[in-house]
Structure formats: structure tokens, C-alpha cells
PDB file of C-alpha atoms and ligand atoms in Angstrom:
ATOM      1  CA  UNK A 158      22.627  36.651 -11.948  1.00 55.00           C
ATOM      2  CA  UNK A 159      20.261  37.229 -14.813  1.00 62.00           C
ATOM      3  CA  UNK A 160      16.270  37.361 -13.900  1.00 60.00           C
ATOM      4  CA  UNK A 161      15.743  34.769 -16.230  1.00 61.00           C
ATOM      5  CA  UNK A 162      19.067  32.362 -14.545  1.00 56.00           C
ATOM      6  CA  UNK A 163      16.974  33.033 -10.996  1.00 54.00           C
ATOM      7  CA  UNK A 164      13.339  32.183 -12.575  1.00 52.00           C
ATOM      8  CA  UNK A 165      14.667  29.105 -13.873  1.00 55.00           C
ATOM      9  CA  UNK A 166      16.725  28.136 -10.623  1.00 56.00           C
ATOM     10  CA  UNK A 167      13.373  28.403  -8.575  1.00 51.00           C
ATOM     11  CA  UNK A 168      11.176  26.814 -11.307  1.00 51.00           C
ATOM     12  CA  UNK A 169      13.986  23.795 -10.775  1.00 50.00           C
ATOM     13  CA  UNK A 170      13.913  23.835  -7.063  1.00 49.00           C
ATOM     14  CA  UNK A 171       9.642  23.676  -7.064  1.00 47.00           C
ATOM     15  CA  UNK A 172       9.849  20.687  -9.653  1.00 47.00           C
ATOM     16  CA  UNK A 173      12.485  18.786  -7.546  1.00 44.00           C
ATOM     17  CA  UNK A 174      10.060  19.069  -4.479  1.00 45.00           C
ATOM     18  CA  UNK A 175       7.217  18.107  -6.290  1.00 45.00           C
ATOM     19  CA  UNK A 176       8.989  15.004  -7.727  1.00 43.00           C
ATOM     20  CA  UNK A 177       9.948  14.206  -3.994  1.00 45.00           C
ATOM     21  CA  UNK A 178       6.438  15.093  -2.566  1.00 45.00           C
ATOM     22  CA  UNK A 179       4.881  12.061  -5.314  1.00 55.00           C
ATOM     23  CA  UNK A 180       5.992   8.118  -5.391  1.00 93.00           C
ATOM     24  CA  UNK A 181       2.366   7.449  -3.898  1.00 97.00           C
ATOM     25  CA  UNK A 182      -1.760   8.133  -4.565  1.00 97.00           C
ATOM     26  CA  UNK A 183      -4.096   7.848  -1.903  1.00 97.00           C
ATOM     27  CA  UNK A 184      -7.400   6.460  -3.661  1.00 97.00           C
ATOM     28  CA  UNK A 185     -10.227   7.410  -0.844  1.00 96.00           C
ATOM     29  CA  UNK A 186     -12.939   5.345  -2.676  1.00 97.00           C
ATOM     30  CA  UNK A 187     -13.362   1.607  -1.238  1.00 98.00           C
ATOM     31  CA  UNK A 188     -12.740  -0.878  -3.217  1.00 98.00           C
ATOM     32  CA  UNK A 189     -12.285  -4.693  -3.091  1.00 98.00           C
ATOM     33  CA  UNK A 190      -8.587  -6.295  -3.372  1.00 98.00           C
ATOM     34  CA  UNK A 191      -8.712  -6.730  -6.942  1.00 97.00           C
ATOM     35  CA  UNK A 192     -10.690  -3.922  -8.338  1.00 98.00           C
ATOM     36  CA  UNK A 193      -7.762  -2.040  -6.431  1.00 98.00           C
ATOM     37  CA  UNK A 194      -5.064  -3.753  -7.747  1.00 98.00           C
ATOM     38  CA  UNK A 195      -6.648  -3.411 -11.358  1.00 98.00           C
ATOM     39  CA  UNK A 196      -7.558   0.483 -10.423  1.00 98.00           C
ATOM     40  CA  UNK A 197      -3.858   1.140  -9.496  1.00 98.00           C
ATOM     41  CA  UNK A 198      -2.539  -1.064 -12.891  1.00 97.00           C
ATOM     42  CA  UNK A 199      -4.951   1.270 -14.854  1.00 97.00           C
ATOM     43  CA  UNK A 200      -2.831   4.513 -13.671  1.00 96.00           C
ATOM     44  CA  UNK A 201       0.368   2.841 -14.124  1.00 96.00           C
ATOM     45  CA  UNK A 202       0.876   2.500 -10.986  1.00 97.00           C
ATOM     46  CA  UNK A 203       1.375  -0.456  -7.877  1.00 97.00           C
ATOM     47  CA  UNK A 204      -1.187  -1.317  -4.976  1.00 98.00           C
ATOM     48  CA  UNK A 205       1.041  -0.412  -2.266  1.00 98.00           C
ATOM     49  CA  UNK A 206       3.408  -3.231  -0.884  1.00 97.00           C
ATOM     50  CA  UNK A 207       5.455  -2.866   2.644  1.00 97.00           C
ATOM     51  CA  UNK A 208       8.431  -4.709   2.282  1.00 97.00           C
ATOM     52  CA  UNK A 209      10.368  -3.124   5.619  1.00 97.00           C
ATOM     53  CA  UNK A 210      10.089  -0.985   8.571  1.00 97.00           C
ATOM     54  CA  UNK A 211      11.514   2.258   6.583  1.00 96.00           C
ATOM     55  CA  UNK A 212       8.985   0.996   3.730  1.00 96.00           C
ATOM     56  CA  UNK A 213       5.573   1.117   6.619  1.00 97.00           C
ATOM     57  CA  UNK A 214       7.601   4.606   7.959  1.00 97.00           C
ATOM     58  CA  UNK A 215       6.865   6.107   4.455  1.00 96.00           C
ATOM     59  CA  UNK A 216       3.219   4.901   4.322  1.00 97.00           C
ATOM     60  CA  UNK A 217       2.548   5.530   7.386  1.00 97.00           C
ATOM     61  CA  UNK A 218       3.643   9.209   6.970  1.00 96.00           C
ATOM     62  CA  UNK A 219       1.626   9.539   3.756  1.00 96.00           C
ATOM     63  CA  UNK A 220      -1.458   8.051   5.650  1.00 97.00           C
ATOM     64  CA  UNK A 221      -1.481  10.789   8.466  1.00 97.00           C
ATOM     65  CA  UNK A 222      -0.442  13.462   6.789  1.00 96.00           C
ATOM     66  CA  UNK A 223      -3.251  12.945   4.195  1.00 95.00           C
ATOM     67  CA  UNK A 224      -5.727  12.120   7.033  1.00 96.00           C
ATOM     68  CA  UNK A 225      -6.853   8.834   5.498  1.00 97.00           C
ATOM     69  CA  UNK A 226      -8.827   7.582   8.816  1.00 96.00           C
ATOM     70  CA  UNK A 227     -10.395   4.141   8.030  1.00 97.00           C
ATOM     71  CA  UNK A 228      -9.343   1.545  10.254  1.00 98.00           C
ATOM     72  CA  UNK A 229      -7.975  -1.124   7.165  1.00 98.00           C
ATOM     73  CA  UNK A 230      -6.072  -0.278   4.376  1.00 98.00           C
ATOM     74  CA  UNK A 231      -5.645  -2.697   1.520  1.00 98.00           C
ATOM     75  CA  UNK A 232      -1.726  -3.739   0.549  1.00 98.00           C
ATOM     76  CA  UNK A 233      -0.759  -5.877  -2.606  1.00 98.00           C
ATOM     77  CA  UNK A 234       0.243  -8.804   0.120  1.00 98.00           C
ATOM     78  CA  UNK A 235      -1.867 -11.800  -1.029  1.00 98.00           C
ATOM     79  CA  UNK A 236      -1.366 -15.481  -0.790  1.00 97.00           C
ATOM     80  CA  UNK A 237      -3.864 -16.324  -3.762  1.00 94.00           C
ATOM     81  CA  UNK A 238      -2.396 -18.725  -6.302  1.00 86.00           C
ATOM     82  CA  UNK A 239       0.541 -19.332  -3.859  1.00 85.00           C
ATOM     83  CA  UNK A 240       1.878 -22.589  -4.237  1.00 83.00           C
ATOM     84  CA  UNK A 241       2.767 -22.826  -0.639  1.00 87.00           C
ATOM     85  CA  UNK A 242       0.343 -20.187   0.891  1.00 88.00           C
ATOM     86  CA  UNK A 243       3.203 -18.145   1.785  1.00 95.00           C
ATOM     87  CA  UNK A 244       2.168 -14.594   1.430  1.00 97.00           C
ATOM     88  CA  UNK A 245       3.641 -13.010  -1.622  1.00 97.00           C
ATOM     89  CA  UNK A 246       3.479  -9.109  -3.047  1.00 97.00           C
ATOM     90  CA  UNK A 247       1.275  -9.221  -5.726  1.00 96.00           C
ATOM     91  CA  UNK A 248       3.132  -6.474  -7.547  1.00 94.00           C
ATOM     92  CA  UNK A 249       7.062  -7.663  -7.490  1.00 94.00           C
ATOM     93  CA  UNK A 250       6.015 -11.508  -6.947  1.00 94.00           C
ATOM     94  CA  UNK A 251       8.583 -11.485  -3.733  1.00 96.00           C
ATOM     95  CA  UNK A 252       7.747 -13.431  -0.984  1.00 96.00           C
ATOM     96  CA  UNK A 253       6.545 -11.209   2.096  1.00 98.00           C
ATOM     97  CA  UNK A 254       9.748 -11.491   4.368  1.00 97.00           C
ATOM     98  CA  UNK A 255       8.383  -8.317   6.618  1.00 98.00           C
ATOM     99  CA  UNK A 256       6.663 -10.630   8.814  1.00 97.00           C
ATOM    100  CA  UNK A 257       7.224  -9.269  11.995  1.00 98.00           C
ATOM    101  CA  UNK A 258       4.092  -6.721  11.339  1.00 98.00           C
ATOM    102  CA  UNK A 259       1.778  -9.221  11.335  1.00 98.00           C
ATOM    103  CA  UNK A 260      -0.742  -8.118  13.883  1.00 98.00           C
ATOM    104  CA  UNK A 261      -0.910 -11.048  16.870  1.00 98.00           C
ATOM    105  CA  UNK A 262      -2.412 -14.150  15.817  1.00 97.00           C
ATOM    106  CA  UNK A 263      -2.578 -13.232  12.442  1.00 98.00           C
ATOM    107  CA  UNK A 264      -2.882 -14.262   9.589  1.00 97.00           C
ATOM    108  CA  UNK A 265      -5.901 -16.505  10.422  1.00 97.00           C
ATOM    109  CA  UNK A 266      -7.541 -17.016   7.000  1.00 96.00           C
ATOM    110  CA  UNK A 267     -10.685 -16.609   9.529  1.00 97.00           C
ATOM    111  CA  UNK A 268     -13.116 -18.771   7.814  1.00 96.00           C
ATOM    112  CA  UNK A 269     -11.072 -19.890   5.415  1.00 95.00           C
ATOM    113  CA  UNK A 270     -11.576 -17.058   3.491  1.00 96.00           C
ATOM    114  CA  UNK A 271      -8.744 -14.673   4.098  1.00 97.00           C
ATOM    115  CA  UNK A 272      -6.057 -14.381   1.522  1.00 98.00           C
ATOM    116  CA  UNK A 273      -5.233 -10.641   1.082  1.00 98.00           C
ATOM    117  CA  UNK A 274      -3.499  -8.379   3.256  1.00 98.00           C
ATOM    118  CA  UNK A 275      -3.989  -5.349   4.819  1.00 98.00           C
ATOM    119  CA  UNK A 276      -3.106  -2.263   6.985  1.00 98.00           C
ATOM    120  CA  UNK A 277      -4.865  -2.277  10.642  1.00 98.00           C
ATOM    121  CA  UNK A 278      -4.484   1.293  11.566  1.00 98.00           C
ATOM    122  CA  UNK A 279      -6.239   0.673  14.779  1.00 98.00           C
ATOM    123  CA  UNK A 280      -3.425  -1.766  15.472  1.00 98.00           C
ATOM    124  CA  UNK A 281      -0.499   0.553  15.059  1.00 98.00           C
ATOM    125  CA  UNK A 282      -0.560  -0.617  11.269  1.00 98.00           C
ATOM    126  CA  UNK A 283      -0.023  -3.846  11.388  1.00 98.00           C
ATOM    127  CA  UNK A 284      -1.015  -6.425   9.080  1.00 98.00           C
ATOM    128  CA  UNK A 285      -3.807  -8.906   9.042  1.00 98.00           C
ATOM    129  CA  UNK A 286      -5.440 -11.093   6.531  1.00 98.00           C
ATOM    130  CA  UNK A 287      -9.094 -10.073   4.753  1.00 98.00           C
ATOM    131  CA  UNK A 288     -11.433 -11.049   2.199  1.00 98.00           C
ATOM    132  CA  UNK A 289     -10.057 -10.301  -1.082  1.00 98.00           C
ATOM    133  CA  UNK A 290     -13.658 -10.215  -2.902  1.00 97.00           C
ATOM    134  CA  UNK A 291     -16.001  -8.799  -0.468  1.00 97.00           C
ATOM    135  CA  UNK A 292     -14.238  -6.871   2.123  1.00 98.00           C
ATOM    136  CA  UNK A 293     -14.093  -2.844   0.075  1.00 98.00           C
ATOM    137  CA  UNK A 294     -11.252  -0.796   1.784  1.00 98.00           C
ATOM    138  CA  UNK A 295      -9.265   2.442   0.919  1.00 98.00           C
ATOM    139  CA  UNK A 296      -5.918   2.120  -0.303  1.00 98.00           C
ATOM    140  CA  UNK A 297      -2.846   3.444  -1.895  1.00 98.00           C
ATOM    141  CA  UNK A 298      -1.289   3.507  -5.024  1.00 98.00           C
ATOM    142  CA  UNK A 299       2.785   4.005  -5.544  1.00 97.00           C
ATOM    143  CA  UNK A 300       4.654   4.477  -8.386  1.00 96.00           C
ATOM    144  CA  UNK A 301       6.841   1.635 -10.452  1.00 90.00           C
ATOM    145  CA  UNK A 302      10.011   3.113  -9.622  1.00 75.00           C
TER     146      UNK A 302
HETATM  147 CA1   CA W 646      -7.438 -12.076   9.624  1.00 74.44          CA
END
């Protein structure tokens, strides 16, 4: 094998693992609901949504390996303009059907005023309902495809 075959073999095999090691963007400035959703659009990119178990798995993973310690994590899970105030992803339009991780007695729309959803990390990361305009968390950003 030529020097230049074996450069371009290991060049390949470092691009592939890159290309695995992205799909998501932890953004470590808070941030309301929106201005997330609008920061994530502006890199071409999703607010997170958590449509399974293997889906929170992945998130999870990206959380703790990254260290991101907050306690609440914003998701593109609202119910905001839903016609039946099902909760929907923001970024597909599918209904939320992962609702076995809501956190217990949630959602509450506590004060009426809840319509976004979230990441409780203090509650094994399940979800719960917050203020879409004045609560500012971290979140994460994952690519379209
Ligand atoms: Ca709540």
C-alpha cells in the first residue's frame, strides 16, 4: 500500500468519526423557548425533540458527556397554537406520543402559564411543562437529518 492510499484511508476513517461524533449542539447560554427555537433555526438546525426512549438515551449521553449541569433543559415539545392542547414537537409538527416521560403529575400548565416542555435532569430527565417566555434555560440543538 502506497503512503498516499494509507494517508487517505486514515483521513477517511477521522471524517467518518467526526460525522458520527455530530447530529447535536449543546448551546450553554440560557435562553427563553423561542429565542431557542429561533437560535437553533438560525444554524440550520432543530431545538432538540425526544420522540422515544433510544431518542432521550442519545441526549442523555450527549448531556453527561458534555457536562451540561443545569437542572432544566428546554425541548421543542410545546402545546402553543395546539388546537387540542395536546403537546406537539414544534420542529416535525408530530404529536408528542413519548408520554410516558412525563415527570409525575405533570404537565400542570402551573398557573396557567405552562406550554413548553422541558428536560428535568434532577428528575432522571423527565419532562415537565415551563414558561415558554420567561423561564431562560440551556438547550440543545440537532441536526435536520
Ligand atoms: Ca409544570
Amino acid at each position: 500500500m502506497t503512503m498516499k492510499l494509507c494517508l487517505l484511508m486514515i483521513v477517511t476513517l477521522i471524517s467518518i468519526e467526526f460525522a458520527a461524533a455530530k447530529g447535536y449542539s449543546i448551546v450553554w447560554e440560557k435562553k427563553t423557548w423561542l429565542d431557542a427555537y429561533n437560535y437553533c433555526d438560525g444554524y440550520n438546525m432543530r431545538l432538540v425533540s425526544i420522540e422515544s426512549r433510544r431518542k432521550l438515551d442519545e441526549v442523555v449521553d450527549v448531556i453527561q458527556s458534555n457536562g451540561l449541569n443545569t437542572r432544566y433543559i428546554w425541548t421543542s415539545g410545546t402545546n402553543l397554537d395546539s388546537y387540542n392542547e395536546k403537546y406537539f414537537w414544534a420542529t416535525t409538527n408530530k404529536e408528542v406520543t413519548f408520554n410516558e416521560n412525563w415527570a409525575n403529575g405533570q404537565p400542570d400548565n402551573y398557573g396557567g402559564q405552562q406550554n413548553c416542555m422541558i428536560l428535568d435532569r434532577y428528575r432522571n430527565y423527565q419532562f415537565d411543562d415551563a414558561n415558554c417566555y420567561i423561564n431562560k434555560f440551556n438547550f440543545i440543538c440537532e441536526e435536520k437529518y
